mmCIF file of C-alpha atoms in Angstrom:
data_model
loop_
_atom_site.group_PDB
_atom_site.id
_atom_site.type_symbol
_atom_site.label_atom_id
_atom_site.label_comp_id
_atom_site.label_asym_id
_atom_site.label_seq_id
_atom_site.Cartn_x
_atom_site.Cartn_y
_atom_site.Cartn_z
ATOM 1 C CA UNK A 22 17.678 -46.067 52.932
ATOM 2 C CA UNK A 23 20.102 -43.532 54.190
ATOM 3 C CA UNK A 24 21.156 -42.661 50.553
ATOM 4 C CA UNK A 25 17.629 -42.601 49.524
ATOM 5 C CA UNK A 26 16.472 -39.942 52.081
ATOM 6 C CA UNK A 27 19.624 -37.527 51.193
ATOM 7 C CA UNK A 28 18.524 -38.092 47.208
ATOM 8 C CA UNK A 29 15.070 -37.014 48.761
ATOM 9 C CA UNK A 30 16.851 -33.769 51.057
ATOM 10 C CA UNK A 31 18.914 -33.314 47.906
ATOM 11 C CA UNK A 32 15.711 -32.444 45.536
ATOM 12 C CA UNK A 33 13.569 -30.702 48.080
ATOM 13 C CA UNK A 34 16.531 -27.986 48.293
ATOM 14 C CA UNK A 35 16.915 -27.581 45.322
ATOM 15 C CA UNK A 36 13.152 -27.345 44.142
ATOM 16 C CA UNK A 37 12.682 -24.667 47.101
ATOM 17 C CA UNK A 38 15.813 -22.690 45.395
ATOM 18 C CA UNK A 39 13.940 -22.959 42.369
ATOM 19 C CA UNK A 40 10.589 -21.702 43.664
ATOM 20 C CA UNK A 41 12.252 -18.505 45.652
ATOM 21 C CA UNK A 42 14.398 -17.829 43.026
ATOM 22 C CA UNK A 43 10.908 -16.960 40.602
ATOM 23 C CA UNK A 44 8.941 -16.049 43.483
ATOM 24 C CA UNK A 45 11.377 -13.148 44.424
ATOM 25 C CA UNK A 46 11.203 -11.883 40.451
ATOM 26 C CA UNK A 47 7.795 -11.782 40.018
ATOM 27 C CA UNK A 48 6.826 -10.179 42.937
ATOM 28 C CA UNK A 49 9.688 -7.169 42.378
ATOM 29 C CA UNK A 50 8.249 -6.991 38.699
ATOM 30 C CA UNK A 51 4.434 -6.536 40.229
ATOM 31 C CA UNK A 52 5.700 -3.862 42.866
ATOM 32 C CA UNK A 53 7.472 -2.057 39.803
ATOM 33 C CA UNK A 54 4.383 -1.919 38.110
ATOM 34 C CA UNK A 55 2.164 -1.681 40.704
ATOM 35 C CA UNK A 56 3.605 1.453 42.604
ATOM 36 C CA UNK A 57 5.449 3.382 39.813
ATOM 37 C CA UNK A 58 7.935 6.139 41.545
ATOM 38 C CA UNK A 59 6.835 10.088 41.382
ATOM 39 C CA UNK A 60 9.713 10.547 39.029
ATOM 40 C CA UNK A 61 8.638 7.953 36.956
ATOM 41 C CA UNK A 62 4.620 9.313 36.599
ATOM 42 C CA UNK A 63 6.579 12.838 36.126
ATOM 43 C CA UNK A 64 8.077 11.453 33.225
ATOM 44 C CA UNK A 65 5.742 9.848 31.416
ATOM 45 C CA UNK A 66 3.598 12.793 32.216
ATOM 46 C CA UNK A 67 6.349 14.521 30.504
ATOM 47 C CA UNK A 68 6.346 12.507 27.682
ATOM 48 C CA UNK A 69 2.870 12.620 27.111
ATOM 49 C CA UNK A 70 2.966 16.076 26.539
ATOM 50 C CA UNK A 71 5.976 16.152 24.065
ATOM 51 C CA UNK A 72 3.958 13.536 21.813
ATOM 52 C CA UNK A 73 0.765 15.561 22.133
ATOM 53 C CA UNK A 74 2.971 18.910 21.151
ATOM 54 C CA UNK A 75 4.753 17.153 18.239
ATOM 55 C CA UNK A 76 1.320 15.209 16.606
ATOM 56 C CA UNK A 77 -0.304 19.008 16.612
ATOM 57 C CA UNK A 78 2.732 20.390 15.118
ATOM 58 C CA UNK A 79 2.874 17.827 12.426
ATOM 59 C CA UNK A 80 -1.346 18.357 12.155
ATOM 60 C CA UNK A 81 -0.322 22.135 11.453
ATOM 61 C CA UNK A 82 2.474 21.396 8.570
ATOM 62 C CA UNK A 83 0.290 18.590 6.719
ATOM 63 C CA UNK A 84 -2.575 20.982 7.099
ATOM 64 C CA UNK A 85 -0.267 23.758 5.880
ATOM 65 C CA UNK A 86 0.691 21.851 2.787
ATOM 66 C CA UNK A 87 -2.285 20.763 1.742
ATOM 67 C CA UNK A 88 -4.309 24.033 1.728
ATOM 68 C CA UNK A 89 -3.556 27.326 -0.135
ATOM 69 C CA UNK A 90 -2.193 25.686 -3.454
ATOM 70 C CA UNK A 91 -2.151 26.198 -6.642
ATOM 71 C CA UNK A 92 -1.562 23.928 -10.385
ATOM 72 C CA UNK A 93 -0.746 25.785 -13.451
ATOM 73 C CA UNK A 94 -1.273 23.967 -16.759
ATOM 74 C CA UNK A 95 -3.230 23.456 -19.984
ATOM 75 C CA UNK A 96 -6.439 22.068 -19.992
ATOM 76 C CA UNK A 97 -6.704 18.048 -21.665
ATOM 77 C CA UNK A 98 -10.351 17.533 -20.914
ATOM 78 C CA UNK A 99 -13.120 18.692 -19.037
ATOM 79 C CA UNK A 100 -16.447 17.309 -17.307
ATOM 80 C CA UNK A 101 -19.050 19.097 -15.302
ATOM 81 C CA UNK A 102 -17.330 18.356 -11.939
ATOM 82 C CA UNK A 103 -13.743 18.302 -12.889
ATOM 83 C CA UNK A 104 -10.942 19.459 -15.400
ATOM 84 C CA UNK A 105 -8.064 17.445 -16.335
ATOM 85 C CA UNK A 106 -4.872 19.652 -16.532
ATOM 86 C CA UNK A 107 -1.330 18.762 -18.082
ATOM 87 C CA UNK A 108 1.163 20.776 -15.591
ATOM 88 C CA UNK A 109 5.254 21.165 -16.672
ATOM 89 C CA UNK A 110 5.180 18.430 -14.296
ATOM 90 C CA UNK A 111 2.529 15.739 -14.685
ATOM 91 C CA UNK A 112 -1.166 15.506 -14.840
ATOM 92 C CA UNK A 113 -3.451 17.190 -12.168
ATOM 93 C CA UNK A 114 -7.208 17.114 -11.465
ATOM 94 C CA UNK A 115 -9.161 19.957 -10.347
ATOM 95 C CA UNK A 116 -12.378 19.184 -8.804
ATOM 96 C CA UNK A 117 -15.393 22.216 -9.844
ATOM 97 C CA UNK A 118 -18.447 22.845 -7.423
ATOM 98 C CA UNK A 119 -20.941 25.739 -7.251
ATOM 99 C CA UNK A 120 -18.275 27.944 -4.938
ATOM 100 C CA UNK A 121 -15.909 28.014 -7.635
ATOM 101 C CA UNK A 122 -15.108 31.332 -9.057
ATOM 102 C CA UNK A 123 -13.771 32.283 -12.512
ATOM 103 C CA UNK A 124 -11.933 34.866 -14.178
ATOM 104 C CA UNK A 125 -10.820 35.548 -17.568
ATOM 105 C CA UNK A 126 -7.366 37.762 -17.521
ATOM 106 C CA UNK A 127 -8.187 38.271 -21.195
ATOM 107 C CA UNK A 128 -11.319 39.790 -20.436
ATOM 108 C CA UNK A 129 -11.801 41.059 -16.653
ATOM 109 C CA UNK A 130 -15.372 42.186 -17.287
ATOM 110 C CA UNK A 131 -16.498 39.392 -19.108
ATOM 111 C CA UNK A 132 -18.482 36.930 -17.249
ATOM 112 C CA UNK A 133 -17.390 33.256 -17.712
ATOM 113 C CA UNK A 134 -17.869 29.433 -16.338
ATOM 114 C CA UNK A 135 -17.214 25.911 -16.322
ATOM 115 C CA UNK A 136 -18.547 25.938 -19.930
ATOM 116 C CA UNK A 137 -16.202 28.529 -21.393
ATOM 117 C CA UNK A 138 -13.135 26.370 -20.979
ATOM 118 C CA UNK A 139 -12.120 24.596 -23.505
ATOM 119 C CA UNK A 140 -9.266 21.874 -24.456
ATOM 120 C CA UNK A 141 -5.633 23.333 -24.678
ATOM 121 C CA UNK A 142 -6.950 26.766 -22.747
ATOM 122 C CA UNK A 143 -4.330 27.606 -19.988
ATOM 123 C CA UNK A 144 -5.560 28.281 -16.676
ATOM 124 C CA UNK A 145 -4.380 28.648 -13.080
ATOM 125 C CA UNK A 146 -6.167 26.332 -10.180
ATOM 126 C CA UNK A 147 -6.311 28.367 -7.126
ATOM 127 C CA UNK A 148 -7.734 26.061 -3.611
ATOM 128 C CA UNK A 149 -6.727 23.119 -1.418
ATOM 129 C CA UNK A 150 -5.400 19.873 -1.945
ATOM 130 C CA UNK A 151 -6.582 16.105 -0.855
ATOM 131 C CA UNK A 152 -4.269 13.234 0.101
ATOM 132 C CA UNK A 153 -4.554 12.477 -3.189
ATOM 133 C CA UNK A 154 -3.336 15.622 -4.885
ATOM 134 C CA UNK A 155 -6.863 16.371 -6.196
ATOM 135 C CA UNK A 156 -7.389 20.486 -6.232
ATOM 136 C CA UNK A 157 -10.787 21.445 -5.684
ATOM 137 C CA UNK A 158 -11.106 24.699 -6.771
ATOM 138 C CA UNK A 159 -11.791 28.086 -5.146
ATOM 139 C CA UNK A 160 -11.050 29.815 -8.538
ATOM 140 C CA UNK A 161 -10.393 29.306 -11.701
ATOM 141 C CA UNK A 162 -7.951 31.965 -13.500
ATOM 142 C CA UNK A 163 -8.040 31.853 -17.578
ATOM 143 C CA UNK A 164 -4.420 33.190 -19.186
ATOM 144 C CA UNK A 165 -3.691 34.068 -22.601
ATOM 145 C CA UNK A 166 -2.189 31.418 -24.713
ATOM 146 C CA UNK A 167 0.994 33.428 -25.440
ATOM 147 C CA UNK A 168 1.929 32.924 -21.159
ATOM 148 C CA UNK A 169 2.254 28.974 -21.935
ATOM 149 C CA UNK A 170 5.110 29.926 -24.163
ATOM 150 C CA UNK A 171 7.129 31.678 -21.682
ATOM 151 C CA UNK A 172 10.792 31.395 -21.533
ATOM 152 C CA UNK A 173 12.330 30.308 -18.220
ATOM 153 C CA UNK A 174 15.193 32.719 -17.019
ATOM 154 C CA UNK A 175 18.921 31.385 -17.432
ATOM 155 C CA UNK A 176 21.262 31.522 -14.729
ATOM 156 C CA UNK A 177 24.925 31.164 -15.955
ATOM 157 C CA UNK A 178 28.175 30.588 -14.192
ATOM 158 C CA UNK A 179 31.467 31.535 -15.407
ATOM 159 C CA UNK A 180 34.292 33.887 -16.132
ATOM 160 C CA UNK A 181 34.307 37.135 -17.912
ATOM 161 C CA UNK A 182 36.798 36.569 -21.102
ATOM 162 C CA UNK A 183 36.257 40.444 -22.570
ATOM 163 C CA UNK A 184 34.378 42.889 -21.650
ATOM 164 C CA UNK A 185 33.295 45.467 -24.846
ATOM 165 C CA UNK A 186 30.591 48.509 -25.215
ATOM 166 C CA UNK A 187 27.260 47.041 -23.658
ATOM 167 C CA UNK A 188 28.617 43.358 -24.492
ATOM 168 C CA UNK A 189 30.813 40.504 -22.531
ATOM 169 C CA UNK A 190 31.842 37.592 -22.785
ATOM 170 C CA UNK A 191 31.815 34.523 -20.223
ATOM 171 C CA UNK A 192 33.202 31.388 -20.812
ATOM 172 C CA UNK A 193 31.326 28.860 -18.691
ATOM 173 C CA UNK A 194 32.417 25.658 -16.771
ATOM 174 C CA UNK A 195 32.403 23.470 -20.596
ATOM 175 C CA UNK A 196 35.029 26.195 -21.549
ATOM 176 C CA UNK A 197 31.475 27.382 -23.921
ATOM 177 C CA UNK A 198 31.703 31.305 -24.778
ATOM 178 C CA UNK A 199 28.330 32.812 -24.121
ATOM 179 C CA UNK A 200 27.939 37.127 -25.351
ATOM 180 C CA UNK A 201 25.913 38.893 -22.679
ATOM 181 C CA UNK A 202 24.070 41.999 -23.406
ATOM 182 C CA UNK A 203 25.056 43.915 -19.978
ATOM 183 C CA UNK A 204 23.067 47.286 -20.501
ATOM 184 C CA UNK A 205 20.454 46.935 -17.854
ATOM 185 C CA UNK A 206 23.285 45.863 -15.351
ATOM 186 C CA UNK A 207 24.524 48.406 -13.100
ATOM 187 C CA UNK A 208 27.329 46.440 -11.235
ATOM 188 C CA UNK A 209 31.138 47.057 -11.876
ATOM 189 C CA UNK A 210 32.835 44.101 -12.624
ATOM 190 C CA UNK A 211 35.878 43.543 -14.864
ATOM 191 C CA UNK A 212 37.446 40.873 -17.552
ATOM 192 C CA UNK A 213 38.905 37.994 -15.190
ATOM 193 C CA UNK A 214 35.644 38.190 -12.663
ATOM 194 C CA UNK A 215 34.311 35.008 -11.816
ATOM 195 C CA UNK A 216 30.341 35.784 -11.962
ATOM 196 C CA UNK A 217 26.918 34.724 -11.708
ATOM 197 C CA UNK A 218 24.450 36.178 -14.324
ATOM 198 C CA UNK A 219 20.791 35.843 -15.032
ATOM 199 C CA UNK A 220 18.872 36.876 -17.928
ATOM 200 C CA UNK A 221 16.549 35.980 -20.854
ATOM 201 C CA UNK A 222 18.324 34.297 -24.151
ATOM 202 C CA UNK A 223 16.929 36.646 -26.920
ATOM 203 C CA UNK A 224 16.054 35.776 -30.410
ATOM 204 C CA UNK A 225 19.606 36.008 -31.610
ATOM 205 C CA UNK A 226 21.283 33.345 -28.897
ATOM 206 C CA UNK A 227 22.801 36.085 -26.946
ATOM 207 C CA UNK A 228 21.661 36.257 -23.369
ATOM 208 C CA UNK A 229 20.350 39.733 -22.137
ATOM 209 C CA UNK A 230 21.971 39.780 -18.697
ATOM 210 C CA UNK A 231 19.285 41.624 -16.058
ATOM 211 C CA UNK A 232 21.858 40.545 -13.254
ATOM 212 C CA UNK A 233 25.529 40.262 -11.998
ATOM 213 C CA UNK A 234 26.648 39.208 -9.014
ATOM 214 C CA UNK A 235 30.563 38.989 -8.692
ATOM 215 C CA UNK A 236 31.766 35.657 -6.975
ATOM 216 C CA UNK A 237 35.109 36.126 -7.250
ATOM 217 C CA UNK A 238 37.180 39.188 -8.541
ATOM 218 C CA UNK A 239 40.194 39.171 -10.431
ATOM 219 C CA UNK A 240 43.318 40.943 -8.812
ATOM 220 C CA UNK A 241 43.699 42.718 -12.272
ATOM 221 C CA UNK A 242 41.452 43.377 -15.407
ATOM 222 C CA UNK A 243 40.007 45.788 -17.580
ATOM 223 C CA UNK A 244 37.346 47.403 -16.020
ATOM 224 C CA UNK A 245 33.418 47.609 -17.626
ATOM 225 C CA UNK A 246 33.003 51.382 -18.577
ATOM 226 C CA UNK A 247 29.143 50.801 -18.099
ATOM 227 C CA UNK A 248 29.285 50.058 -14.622
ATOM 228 C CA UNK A 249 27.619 53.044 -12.541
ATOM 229 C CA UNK A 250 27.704 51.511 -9.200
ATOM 230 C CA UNK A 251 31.418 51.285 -7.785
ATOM 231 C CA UNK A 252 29.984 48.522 -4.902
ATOM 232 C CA UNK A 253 29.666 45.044 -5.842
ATOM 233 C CA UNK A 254 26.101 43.885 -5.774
ATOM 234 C CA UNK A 255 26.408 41.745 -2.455
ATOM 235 C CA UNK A 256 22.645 40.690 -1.726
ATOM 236 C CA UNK C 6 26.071 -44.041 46.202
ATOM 237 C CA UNK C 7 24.342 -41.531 48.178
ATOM 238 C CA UNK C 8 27.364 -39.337 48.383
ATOM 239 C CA UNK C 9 28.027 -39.041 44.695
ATOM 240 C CA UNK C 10 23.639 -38.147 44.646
ATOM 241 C CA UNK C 11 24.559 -35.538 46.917
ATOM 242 C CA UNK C 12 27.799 -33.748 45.322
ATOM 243 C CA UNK C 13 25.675 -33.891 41.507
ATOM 244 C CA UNK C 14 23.222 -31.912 43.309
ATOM 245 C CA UNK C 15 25.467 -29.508 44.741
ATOM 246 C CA UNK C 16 27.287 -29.038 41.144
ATOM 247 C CA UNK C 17 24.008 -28.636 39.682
ATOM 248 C CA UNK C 18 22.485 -26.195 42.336
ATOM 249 C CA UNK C 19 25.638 -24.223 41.795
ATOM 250 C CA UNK C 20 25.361 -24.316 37.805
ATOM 251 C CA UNK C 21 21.843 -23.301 38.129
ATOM 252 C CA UNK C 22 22.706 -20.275 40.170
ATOM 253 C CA UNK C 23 25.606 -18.937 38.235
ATOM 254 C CA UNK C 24 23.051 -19.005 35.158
ATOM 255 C CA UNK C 25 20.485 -17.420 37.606
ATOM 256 C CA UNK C 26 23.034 -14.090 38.114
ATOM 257 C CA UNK C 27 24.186 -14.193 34.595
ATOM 258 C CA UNK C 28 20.562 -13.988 33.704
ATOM 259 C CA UNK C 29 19.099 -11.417 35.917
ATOM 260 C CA UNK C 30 21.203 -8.870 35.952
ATOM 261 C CA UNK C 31 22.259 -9.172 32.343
ATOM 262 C CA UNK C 32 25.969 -9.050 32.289
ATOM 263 C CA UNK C 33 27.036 -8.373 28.970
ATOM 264 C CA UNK C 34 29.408 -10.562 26.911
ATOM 265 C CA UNK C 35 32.697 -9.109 26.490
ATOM 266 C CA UNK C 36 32.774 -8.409 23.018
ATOM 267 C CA UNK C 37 35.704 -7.627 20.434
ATOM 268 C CA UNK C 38 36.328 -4.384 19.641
ATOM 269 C CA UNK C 39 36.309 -3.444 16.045
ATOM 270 C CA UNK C 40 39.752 -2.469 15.101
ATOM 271 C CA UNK C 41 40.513 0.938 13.685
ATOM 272 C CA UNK C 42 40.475 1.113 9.761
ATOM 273 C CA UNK C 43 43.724 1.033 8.325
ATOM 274 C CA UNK C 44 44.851 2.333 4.866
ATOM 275 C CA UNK C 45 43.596 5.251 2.832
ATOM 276 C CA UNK C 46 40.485 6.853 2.826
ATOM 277 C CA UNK C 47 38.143 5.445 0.480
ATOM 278 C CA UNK C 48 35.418 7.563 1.159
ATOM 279 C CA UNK C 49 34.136 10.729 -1.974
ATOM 280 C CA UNK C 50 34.459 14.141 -1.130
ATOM 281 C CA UNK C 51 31.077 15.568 0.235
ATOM 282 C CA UNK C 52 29.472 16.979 -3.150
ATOM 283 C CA UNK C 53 27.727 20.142 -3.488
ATOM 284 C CA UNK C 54 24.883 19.524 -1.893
ATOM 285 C CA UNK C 55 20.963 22.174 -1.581
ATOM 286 C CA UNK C 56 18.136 21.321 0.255
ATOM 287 C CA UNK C 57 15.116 23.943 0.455
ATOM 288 C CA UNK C 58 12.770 23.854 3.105
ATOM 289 C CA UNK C 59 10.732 26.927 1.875
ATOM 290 C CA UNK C 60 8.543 27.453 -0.151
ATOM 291 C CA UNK C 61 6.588 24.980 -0.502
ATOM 292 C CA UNK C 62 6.260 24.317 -4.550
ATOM 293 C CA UNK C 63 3.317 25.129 -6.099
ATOM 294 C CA UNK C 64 1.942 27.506 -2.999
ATOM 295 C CA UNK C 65 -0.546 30.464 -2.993
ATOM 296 C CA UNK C 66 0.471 33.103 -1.402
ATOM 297 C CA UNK C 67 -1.540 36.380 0.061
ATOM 298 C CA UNK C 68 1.830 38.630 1.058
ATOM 299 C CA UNK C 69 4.240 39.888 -1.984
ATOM 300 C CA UNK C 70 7.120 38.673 0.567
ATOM 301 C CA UNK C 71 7.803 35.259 1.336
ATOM 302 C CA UNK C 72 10.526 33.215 3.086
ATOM 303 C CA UNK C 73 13.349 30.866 1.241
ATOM 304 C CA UNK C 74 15.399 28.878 3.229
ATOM 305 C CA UNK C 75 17.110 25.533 2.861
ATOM 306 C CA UNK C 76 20.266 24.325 3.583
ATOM 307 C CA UNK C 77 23.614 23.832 1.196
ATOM 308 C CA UNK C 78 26.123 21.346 1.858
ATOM 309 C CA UNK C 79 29.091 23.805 1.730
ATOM 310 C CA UNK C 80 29.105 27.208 2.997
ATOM 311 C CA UNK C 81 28.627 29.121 -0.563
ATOM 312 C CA UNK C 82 26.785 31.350 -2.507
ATOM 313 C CA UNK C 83 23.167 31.237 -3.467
ATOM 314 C CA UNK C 84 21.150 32.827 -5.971
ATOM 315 C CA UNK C 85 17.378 33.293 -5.830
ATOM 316 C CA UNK C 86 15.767 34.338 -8.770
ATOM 317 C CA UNK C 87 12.563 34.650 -10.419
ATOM 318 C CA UNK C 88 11.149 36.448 -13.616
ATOM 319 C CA UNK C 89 11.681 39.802 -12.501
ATOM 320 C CA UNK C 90 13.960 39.832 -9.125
ATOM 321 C CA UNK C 91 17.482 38.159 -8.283
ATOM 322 C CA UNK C 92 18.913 37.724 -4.850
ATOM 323 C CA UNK C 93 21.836 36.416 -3.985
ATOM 324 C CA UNK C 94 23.016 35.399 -0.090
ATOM 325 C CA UNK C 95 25.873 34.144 1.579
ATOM 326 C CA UNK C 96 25.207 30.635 3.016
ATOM 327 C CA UNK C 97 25.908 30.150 7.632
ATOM 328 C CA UNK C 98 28.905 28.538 8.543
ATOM 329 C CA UNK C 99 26.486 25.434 8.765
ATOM 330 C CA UNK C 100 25.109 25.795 5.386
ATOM 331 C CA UNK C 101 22.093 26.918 6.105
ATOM 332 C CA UNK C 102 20.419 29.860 4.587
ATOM 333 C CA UNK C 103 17.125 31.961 4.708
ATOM 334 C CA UNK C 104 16.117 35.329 3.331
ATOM 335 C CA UNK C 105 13.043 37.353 2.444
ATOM 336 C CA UNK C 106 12.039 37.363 -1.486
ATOM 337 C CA UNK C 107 9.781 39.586 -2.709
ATOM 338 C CA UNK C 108 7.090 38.240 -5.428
ATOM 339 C CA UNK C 109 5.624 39.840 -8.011
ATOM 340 C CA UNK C 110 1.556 39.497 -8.977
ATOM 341 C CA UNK C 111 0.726 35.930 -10.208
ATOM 342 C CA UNK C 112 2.872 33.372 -11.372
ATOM 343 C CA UNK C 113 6.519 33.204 -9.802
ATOM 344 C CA UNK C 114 8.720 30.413 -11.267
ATOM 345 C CA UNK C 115 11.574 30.575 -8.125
ATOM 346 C CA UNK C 116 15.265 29.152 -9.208
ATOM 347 C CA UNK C 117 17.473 28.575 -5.996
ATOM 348 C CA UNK C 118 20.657 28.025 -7.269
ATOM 349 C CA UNK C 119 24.091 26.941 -5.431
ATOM 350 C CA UNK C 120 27.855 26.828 -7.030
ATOM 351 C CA UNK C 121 30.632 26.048 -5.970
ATOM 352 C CA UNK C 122 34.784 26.917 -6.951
ATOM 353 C CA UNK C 123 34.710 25.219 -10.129
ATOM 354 C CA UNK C 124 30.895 26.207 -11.049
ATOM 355 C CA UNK C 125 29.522 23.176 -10.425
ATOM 356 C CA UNK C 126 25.810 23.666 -10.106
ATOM 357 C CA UNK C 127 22.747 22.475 -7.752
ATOM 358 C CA UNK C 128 19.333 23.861 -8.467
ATOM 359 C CA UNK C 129 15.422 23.974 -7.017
ATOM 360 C CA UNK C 130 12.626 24.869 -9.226
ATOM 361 C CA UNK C 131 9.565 26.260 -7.515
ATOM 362 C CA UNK C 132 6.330 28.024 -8.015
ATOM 363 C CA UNK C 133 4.274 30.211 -6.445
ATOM 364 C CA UNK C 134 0.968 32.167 -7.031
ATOM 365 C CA UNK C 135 0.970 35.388 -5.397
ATOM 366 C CA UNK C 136 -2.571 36.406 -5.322
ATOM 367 C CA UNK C 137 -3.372 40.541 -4.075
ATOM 368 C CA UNK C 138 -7.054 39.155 -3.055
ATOM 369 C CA UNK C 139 -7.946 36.942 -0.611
ATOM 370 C CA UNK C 140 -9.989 33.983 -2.201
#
């Protein structure tokens, strides 16, 4: 009996240890959440206003990027609300409505609309983008066929292997010799120089340099007798 | 009998509360520390890297002058050019880089290009409309 009622003393105590033991949790979790400190409400007030600062500064950069654009291409089809365009890229679609303008660079004076475009014209989309990368247009810019066919600038890297009347020679990082017309450039630089140079390649492969920046300059080398500016082009 | 009733309890009273601390205030577990890495360094040289955070491609533009700026992975040269104007700037000691570029009417195809010693090459292609009238 004796045993029986210690078994009993036993079990109360430890059921009591129990029930203070998640008594005493919750009710410091409730008084957390009930009475939050003035540092804590400061905080959150704080934080509250960096969120609200970043969502309107990401508002302004997606708003930024989708308005004010423009797709450049040649027409593949058209319909009375939208034009189909092939860009260097990929394919584009340019919505039409009745606020779209038009202009012919052929032909400023002449008058033209939806129904003077044709297949293969080439035209610049000027107006803002959807989430989907549709244009609607604000205006509708008609170029002549011959500015579809224009040739992208090179930029070449490399070292100057001779330098001649109006002419060098730069061998490039394949150890490829390259002649560089260098009459409209107006930078000294000398055989040895490690340069940049940009131009258009002309009919006859030879690249008519409109640019020279020196990158690195040779200790010793002959120098170009065309050069009329004794300062390195720096910017 | 009642005795042996009595020290189980205890034991497991005890047990209980031990797991009661360990749980509440959330001691963490000792935990091995990774040993440094031994033998040679496997990793590749960082690689000529150019990242351009303006302008945005394919942009219409009201002002002939316009911002391009980006970041290169090594402090070097870079060369902005377009049909009719090249720039070249020196990169910041953290690679990045910004400068004013001037556009000319219309269509501007924009290279930013980045070399480095041995004229390896990065480049960015973009475009951008500069319209003189307001649409």
């Amino acid at each position: 009996m004796k045993g029986f009622r210690l078994q009993v003393l036993g079990y109360s105590l430890c059921l009591l240890f129990l029930l203070s033991t998640v008594t005493c949790n919750l009710s410091t979790a409730q008084a957390a959440e009930s009475s939050p400190s003035v540092e804590v409400k400061q905080k959150l007030e704080q934080l509250k206003q960096e969120i609200a600062s970043k969502a309107a500064k990401l508002k302004l950069e997606i708003s930024s990027k989708l308005t004010n654009k423009v797709y450049i291409g040649v027409i593949k089809s058209v319909s009375p609300t939208s034009i189909t365009l092939a860009t260097k890229v990929n394919t584009k679609i340019v919505t039409i409505n009745q606020d779209t303008l038009f202009k012919d660079t052929k032909n400023i004076r002449k008058k033209i609309n939806l129904s003077g475009l044709k297949e293969e014209d080439y035209i610049v989309a000027l107006g803002d983008i959807d989430d989907t990368e549709v244009l609607t247009a604000k205006k509708i810019i008609l170029l002549p066929q011959a500015a579809k066919e224009e040739k992208q600038k090179t930029i070449l890297w490399g070292k100057i292997v001779s330098v001649s009347d109006k002419l060098i020679a730069i061998k490039d990082k394949q150890a490829k010799t390259i002649s560089v017309t260098t009459s409209k450039i107006d930078v000294k630089f000398k055989s040895s120089d490690t340069v940049i140079l940009t131009g258009f390649i002309n009919k006859n492969g030879i690249l008519d340099g409109s640019f020279l920046y020196v990158v690195e300059a040779s200790p010793s080398g002959k120098f170009s007798e065309e050069a009329t500016s004794s300062d390195r082009k720096k910017n | 009998m009642a005795k042996l009733s009595a020290i189980g309890l205890l034991i497991a009273l005890v047990g209980f509360a031990i797991y009661l601390v360990f749980y509440n205030f959330n001691i963490p577990a000792i935990k091995p520390t990774p040993s440094p890495v031994s033998g040679p360094v496997t990793n590749e040289p960082a690689s000529l890297g150019l990242e351009l955070v303006s302008p945005d491609d394919n942009s219409l533009v009201f002002q002939p002058d316009i911002i391009v700026s980006g970041k290169v992975s090594t402090q070097s040269a870079i060369l902005v050019s377009s049909e009719d104007s090249d720039v070249v700037i020196q990169s910041q000691e953290d690679g990045s880089f910004s400068t004013v570029f001037t556009l000319s009417s219309g269509i501007n195809n924009i290279q930013v290009a980045v070399f480095d010693k041995n004229g390896e090459q990065r480049m960015i292609n973009k475009t951008v409309y500069y319209s003189k009238e307001k649409i």
